[in-house]
Coordinates of C-alpha atoms in Angstrom, one line a residue:
Chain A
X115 CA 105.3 94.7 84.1
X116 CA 102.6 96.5 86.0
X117 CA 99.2 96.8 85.3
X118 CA 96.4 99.1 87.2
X119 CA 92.9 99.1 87.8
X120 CA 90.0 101.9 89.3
X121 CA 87.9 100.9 91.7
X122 CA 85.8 103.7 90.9
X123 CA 85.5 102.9 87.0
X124 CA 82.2 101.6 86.2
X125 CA 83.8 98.5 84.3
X126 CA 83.7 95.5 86.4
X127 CA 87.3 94.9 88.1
X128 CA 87.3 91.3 86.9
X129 CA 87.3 92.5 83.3
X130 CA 89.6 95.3 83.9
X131 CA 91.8 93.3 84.6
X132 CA 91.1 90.6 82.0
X133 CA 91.7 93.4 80.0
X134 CA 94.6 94.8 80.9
X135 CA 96.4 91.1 81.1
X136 CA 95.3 91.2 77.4
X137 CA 96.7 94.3 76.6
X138 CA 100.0 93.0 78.0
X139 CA 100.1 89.8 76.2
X140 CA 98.9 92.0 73.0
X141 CA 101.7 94.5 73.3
X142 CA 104.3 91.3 74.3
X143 CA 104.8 92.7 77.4
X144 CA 103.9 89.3 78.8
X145 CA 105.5 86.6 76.4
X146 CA 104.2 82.8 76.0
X147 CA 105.5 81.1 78.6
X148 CA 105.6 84.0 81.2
X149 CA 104.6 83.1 84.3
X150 CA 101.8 85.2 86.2
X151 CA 101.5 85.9 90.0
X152 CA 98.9 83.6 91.9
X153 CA 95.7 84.9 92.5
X154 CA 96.0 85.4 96.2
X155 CA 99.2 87.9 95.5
X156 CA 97.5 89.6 92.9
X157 CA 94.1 90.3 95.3
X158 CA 96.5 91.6 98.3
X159 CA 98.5 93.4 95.9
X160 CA 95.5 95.3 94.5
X161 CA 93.5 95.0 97.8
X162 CA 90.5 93.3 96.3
X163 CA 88.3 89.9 96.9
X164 CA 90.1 87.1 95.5
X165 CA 86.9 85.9 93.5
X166 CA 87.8 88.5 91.4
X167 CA 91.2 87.9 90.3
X168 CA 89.8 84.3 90.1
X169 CA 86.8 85.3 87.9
X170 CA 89.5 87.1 85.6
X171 CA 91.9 83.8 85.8
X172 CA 89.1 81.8 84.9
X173 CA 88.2 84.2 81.6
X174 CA 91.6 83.9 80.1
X175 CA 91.4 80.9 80.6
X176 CA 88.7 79.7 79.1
X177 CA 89.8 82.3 76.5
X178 CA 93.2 80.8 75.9
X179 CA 95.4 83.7 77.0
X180 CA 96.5 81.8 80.2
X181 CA 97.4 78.2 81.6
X182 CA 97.3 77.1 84.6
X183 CA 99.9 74.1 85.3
X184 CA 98.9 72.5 88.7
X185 CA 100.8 73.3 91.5
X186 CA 103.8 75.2 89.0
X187 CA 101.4 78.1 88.9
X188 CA 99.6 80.2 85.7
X189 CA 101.4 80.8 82.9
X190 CA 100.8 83.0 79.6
X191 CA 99.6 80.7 76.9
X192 CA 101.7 79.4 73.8
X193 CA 98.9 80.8 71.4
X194 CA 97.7 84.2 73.8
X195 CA 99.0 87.1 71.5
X196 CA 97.0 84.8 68.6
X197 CA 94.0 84.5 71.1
X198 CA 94.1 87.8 72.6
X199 CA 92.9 89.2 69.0
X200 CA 89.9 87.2 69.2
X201 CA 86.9 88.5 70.5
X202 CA 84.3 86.4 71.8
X203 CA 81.7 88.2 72.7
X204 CA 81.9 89.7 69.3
X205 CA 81.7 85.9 68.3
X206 CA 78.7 84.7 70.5
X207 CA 76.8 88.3 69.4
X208 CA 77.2 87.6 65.2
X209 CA 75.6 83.8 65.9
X210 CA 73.0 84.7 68.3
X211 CA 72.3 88.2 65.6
X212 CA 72.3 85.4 62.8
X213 CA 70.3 82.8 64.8
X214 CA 67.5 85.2 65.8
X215 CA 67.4 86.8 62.2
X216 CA 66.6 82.8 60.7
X217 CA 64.0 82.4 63.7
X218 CA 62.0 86.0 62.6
X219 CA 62.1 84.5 58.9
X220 CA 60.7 81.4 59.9
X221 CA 57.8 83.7 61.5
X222 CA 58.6 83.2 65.2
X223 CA 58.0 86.2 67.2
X224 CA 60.5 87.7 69.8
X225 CA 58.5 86.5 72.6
X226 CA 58.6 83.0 71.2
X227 CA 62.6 83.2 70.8
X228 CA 62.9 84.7 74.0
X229 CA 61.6 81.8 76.1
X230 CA 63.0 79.0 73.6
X231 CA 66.3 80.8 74.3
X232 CA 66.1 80.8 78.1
X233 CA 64.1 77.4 77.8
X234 CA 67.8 76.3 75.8
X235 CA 70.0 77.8 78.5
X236 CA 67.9 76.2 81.4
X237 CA 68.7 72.8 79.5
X238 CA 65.0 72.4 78.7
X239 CA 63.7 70.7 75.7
X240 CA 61.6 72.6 73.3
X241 CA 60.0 75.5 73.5
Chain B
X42 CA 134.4 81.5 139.1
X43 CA 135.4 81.5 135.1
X44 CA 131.2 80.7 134.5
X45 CA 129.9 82.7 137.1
X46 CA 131.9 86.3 135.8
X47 CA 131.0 84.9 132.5
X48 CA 126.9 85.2 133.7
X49 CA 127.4 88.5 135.2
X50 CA 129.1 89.9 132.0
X51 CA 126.6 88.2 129.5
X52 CA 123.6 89.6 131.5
X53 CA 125.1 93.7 131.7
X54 CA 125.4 93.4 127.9
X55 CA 121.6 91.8 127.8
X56 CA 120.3 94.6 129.9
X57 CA 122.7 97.5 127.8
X58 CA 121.9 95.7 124.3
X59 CA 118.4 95.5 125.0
X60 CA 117.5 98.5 127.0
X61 CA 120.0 101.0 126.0
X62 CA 121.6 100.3 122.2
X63 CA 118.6 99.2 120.6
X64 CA 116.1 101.8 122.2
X65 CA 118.3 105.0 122.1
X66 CA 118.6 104.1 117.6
X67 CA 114.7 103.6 118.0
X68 CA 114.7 106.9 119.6
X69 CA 116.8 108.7 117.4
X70 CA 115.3 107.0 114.3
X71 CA 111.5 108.0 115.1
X72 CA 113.0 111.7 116.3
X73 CA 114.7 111.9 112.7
X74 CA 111.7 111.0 111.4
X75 CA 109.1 113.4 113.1
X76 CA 112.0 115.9 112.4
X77 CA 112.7 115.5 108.5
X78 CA 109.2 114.4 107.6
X79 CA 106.5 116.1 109.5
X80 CA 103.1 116.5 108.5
X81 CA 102.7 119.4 107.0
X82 CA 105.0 118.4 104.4
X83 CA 104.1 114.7 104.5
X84 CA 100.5 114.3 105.8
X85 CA 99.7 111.2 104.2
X86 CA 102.0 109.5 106.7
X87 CA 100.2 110.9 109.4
X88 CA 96.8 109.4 109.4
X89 CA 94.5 110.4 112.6
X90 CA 95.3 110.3 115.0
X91 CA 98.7 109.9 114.4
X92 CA 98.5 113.5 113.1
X93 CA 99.7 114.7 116.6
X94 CA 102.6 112.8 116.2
X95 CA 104.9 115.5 115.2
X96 CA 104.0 117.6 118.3
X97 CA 103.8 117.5 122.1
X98 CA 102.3 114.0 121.6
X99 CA 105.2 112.8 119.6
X100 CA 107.4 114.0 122.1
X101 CA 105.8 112.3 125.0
X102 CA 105.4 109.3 123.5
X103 CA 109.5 109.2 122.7
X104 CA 109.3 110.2 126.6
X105 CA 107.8 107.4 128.0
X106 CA 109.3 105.0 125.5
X107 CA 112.6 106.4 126.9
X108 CA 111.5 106.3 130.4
X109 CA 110.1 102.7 130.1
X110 CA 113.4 101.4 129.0
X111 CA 115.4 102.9 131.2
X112 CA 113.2 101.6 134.0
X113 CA 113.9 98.1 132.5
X114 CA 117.6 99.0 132.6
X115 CA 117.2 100.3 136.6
X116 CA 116.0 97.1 137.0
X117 CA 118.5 94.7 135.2
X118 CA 121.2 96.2 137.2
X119 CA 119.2 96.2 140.4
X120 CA 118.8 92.2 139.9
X121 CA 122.4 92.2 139.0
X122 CA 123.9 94.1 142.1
X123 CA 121.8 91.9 144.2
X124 CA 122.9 89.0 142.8
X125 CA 126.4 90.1 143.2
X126 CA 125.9 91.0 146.6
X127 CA 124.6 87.6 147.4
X128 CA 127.5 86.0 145.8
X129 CA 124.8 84.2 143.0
X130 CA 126.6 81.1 141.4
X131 CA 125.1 79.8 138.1
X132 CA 123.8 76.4 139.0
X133 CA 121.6 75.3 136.5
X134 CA 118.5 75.2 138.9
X135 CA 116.2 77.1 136.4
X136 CA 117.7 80.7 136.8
X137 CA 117.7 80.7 132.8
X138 CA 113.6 81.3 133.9
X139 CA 115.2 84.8 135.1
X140 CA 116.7 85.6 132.4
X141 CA 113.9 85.0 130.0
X142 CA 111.5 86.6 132.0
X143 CA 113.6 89.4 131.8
X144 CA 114.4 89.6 128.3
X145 CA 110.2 89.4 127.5
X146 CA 110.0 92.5 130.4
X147 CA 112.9 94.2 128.0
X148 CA 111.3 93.6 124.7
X149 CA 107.8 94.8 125.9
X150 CA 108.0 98.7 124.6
X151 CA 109.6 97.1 121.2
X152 CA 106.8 95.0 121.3
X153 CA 104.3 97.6 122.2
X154 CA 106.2 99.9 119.3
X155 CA 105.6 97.3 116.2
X156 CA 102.0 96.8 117.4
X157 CA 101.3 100.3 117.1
X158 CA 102.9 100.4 113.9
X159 CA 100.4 97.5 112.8
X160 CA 98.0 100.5 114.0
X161 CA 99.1 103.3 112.1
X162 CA 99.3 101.3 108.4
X163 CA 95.8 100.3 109.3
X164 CA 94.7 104.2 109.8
X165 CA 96.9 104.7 106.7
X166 CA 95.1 102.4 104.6
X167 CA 91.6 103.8 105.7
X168 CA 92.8 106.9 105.5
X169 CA 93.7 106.2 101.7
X170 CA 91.1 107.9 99.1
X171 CA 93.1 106.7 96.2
X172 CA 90.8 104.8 93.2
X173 CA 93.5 103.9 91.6
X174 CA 95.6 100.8 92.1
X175 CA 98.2 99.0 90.6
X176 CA 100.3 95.7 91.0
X177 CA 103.3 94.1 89.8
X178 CA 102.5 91.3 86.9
X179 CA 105.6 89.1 88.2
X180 CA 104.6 86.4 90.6
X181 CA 107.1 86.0 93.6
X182 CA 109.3 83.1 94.8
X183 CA 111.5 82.6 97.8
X184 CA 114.5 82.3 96.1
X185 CA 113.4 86.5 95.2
X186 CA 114.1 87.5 99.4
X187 CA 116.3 84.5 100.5
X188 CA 119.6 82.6 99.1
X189 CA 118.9 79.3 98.6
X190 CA 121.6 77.8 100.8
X191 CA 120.4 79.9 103.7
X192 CA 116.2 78.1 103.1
X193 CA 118.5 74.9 103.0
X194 CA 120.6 75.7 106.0
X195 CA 116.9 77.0 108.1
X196 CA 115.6 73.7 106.5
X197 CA 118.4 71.1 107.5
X198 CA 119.1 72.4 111.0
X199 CA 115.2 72.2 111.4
X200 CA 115.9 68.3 111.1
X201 CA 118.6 67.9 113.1
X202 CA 117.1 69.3 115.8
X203 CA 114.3 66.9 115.8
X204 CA 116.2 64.0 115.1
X205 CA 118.3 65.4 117.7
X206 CA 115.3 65.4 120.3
X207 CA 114.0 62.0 118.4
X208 CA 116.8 60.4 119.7
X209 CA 117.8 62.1 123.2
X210 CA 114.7 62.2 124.9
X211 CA 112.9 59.2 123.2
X212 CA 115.7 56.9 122.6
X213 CA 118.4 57.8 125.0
X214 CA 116.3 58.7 128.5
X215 CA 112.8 57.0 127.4
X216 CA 110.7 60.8 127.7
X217 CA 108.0 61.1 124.9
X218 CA 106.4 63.4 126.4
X219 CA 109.8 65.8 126.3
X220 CA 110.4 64.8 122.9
X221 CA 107.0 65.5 122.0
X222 CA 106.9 69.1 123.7
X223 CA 110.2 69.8 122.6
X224 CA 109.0 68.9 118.9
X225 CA 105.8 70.6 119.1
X226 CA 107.8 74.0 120.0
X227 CA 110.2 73.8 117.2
X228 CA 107.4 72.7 114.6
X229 CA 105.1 75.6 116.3
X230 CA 108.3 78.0 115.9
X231 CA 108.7 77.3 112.4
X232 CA 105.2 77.2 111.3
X233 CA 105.0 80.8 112.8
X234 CA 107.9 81.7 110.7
X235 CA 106.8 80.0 107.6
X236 CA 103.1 81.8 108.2
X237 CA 105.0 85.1 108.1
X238 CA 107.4 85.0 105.6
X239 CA 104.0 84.2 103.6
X240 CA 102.5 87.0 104.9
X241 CA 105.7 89.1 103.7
X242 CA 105.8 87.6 100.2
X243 CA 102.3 87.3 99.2
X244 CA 100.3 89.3 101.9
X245 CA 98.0 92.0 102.1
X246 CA 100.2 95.3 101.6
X247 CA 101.1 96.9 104.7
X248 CA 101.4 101.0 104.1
X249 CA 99.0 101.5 101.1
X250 CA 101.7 104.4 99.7
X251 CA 105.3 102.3 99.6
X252 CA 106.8 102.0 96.4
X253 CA 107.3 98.8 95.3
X254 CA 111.1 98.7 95.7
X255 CA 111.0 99.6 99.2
X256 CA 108.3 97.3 99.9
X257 CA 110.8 93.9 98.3
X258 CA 113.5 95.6 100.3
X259 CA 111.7 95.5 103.8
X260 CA 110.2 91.9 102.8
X261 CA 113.6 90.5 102.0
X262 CA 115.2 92.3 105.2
X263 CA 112.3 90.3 107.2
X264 CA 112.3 87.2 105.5
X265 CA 116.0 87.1 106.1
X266 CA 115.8 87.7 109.9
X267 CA 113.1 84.7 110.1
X268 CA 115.3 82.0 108.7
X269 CA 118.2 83.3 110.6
X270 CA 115.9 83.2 113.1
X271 CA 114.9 79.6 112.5
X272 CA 118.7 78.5 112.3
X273 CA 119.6 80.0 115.4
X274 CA 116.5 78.5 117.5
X275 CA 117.5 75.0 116.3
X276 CA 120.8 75.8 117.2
X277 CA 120.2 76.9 120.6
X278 CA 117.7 74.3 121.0
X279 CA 120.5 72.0 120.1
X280 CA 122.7 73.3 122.8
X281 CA 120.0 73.9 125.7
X282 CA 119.9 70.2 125.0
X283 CA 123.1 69.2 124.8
X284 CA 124.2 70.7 128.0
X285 CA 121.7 69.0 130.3
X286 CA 123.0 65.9 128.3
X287 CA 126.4 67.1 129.3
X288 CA 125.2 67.5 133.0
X289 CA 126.9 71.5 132.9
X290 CA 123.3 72.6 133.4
X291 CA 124.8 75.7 134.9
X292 CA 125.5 77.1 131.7
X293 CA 122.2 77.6 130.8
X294 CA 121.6 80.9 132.0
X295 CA 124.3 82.0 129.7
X296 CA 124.0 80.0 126.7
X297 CA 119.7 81.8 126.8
X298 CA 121.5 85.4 127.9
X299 CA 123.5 84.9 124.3
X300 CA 120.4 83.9 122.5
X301 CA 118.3 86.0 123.3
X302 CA 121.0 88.8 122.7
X303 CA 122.0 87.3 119.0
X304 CA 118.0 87.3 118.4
X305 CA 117.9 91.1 118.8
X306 CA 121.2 91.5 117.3
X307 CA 120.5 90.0 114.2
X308 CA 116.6 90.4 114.3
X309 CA 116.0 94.6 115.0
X310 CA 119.8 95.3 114.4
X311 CA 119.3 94.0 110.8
X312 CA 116.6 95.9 110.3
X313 CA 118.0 99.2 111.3
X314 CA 121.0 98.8 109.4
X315 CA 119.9 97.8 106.1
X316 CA 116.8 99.8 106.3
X317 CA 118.5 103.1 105.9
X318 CA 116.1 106.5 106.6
X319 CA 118.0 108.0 103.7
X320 CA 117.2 104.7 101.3
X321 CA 113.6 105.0 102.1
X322 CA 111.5 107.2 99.4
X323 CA 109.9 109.5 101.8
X324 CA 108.4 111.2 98.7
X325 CA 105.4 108.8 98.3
X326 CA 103.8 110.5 101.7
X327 CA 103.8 114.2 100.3
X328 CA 100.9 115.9 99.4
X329 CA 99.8 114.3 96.2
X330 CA 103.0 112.8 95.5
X331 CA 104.4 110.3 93.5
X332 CA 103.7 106.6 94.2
X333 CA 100.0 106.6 95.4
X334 CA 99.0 104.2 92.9
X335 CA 102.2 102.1 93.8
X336 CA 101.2 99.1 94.7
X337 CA 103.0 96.0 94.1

């Protein structure tokens, strides 16, 4: 299984290739279980900074499409082609759509949501 | 008389394997390969400068490279005749010095060749305008390039040689610091040998435009040699330090004639056999051709 990325493409590498790892897992090209190349090979394979296959690991990841098992290596997950569906920023954009929609009908005004929303990601208590 | 003819015969086939075999197939493997694949059909093997390869430049440069060796061959059988002349006995009073010296002085244009090689990739890789790249999704192991009884072998005859030298120099004769020399070399060896079969399994790709079989073939060929390699230090170590356990000393500058012989033998002759010209997909450096986005 091979997958390929353009350095020219104005999509961020990192999620080109979370992308195409997803595609893979999505077509069963990569079964559960499968295990993936570490992220050093991977960066000298393609010739890029290994922050960025890291930053792509660490997406699918947190997205459940990959394991990592200690010192064994990274592995596809048991539930990826379930997870791979999913789409979380799809997810995070409905709540945040829904959230600010119940803040303007309560008669707060963008501005106000604005900084309560960076005051919230800042870990800062009300607005 | 049996040891000394022995010597004599060990060091001509040093001085022919080494300055003559190996360097005339280099020879006539780069000549094949200016020949069959020149630039104007394959010019993105021919990065600048290596452009001028093909030409006058490519045949001065087999030239020297020719000259060179035969120099170091006029000079092998120089040391020989005058050894012969004054009726040279092996006596185990460091001559095997000599002989390595001589074998680093013969291995210097081979030396010279793969660093330039190193050069050319690198202009290949500048030289490479290619957006598009792509890797293999299947992570490699060891047990991909080498047998497993042969990692086992490299692995074992690692510890015997230590324990060997554990118990020789430290127990037997009292010498830490031998022991501990002697140890640091072979852990320095194999630590060398374990960085570069890393470098071959997981490193940086070498010529941006190999296709990925050709690439697993040349890493397996090269991981090969360096646990052959491995074995056979340990091996000779064993035996440099047997005999001066044995008090036959005078063997010494045959038993590091043979190694450094077997080194070559099995180190560049391996990679000229099983690397075939014909098995290599020259296709990848034509014009737009197939396998620039092969990486993997």
């Amino acid at each position: 299984m091979e997958i390929a990325i353009d350095i020219d493409d104005p999509m961020p590498l990192f999620a080109q290739l979370v992308s195409q790892i997803k595609h893979a897992v999505g077509s069963s090209a990569l079964a559960p279980g499968n295990a993936l190349p570490s992220i050093r090979q991977l960066a000298n394979d393609l010739d890029i900074n290994a922050k960025t296959v890291a930053k792509a690991y660490r997406q699918l990841e947190r997205d459940s499409i990959i394991q990592t098992r200690g010192y064994r290596g990274t592995f596809v997950h048991p539930d990826a082609q379930a997870n791979c569906t999913i789409d979380l920023d799809a997810i995070i954009t409905g709540k945040l759509e829904a959230t600010i929609i119940a803040c303007r009908a309560d008669g707060a005004t963008d501005s106000e949501i604005r900084i309560a929303f960076s005051n919230v990601m800042n870990n800062k208590k009300g607005a | 008389m049996s040891v000394t003819v022995l010597f004599y015969c060990v060091f001509l086939c040093q001085i022919f394997v080494m300055s003559v075999y190996y360097p005339a197939q280099i020879h006539a493997r780069i000549s094949t390969v200016l020949r069959k694949y020149p630039p104007q059909t394959h010019p993105k093997f021919y990065p600048a400068p290596f452009d001028k390869l093909a030409g006058f430049q490519g045949a001065r440069t087999l030239f020297y490279f020719a000259l060179i060796n035969g120099m170091t061959a006029g000079i092998g059988i120089c040391i020989l005749l005058y050894a012969l002349q004054a009726g040279y006995k092996p006596s185990g009073n460091g001559e095997e010095l000599l002989v390595t010296i001589f074998f680093f002085v013969q291995a210097a244009p081979q030396l010279l060749l793969e660093l330039s090689t190193f050069r050319h990739f690198r202009k290949m890789r500048q030289a490479r305008s290619q957006s598009q790249r792509s890797a293999s999704l299947t992570p490699r192991h060891l047990s991909d390039y080498a047998p497993r009884p042969m990692i086992w072998m490299a692995l074992i005859f690692t510890l015997i040689c230590i324990s060997f030298f554990i118990y020789t120099d430290l127990i037997l004769n009292h010498r830490p610091m031998s022991a501990a020399t002697s140890i640091f070399a072979v852990v320095l060896t194999n630590g060398f040998f374990i960085f570069m079969v890393r470098f071959f399994m997981r490193g940086p790709k070498l010529d941006p435009w190999q296709k990925t079989a050709d690439r697993f073939k040349h890493a397996r060929t090269q991981i090969r040699i360096y646990f052959v390699a491995s074995i056979g230090m340990s091996v000779f170590l064993f035996l440099d330090n047997l005999v001066k356990l044995l008090d036959i000393a005078f063997l010494q500058p045959v038993i590091f004639s043979i190694f450094f012989q077997l080194l070559v033998i099995f180190g560049l002759g391996t990679m000229l056999r099983t690397l075939e010209l014909d098995d290599i997909d020259f296709d990848v450096y034509r014009k737009g051709g197939e396998g620039s986005s092969k990486a993997g």
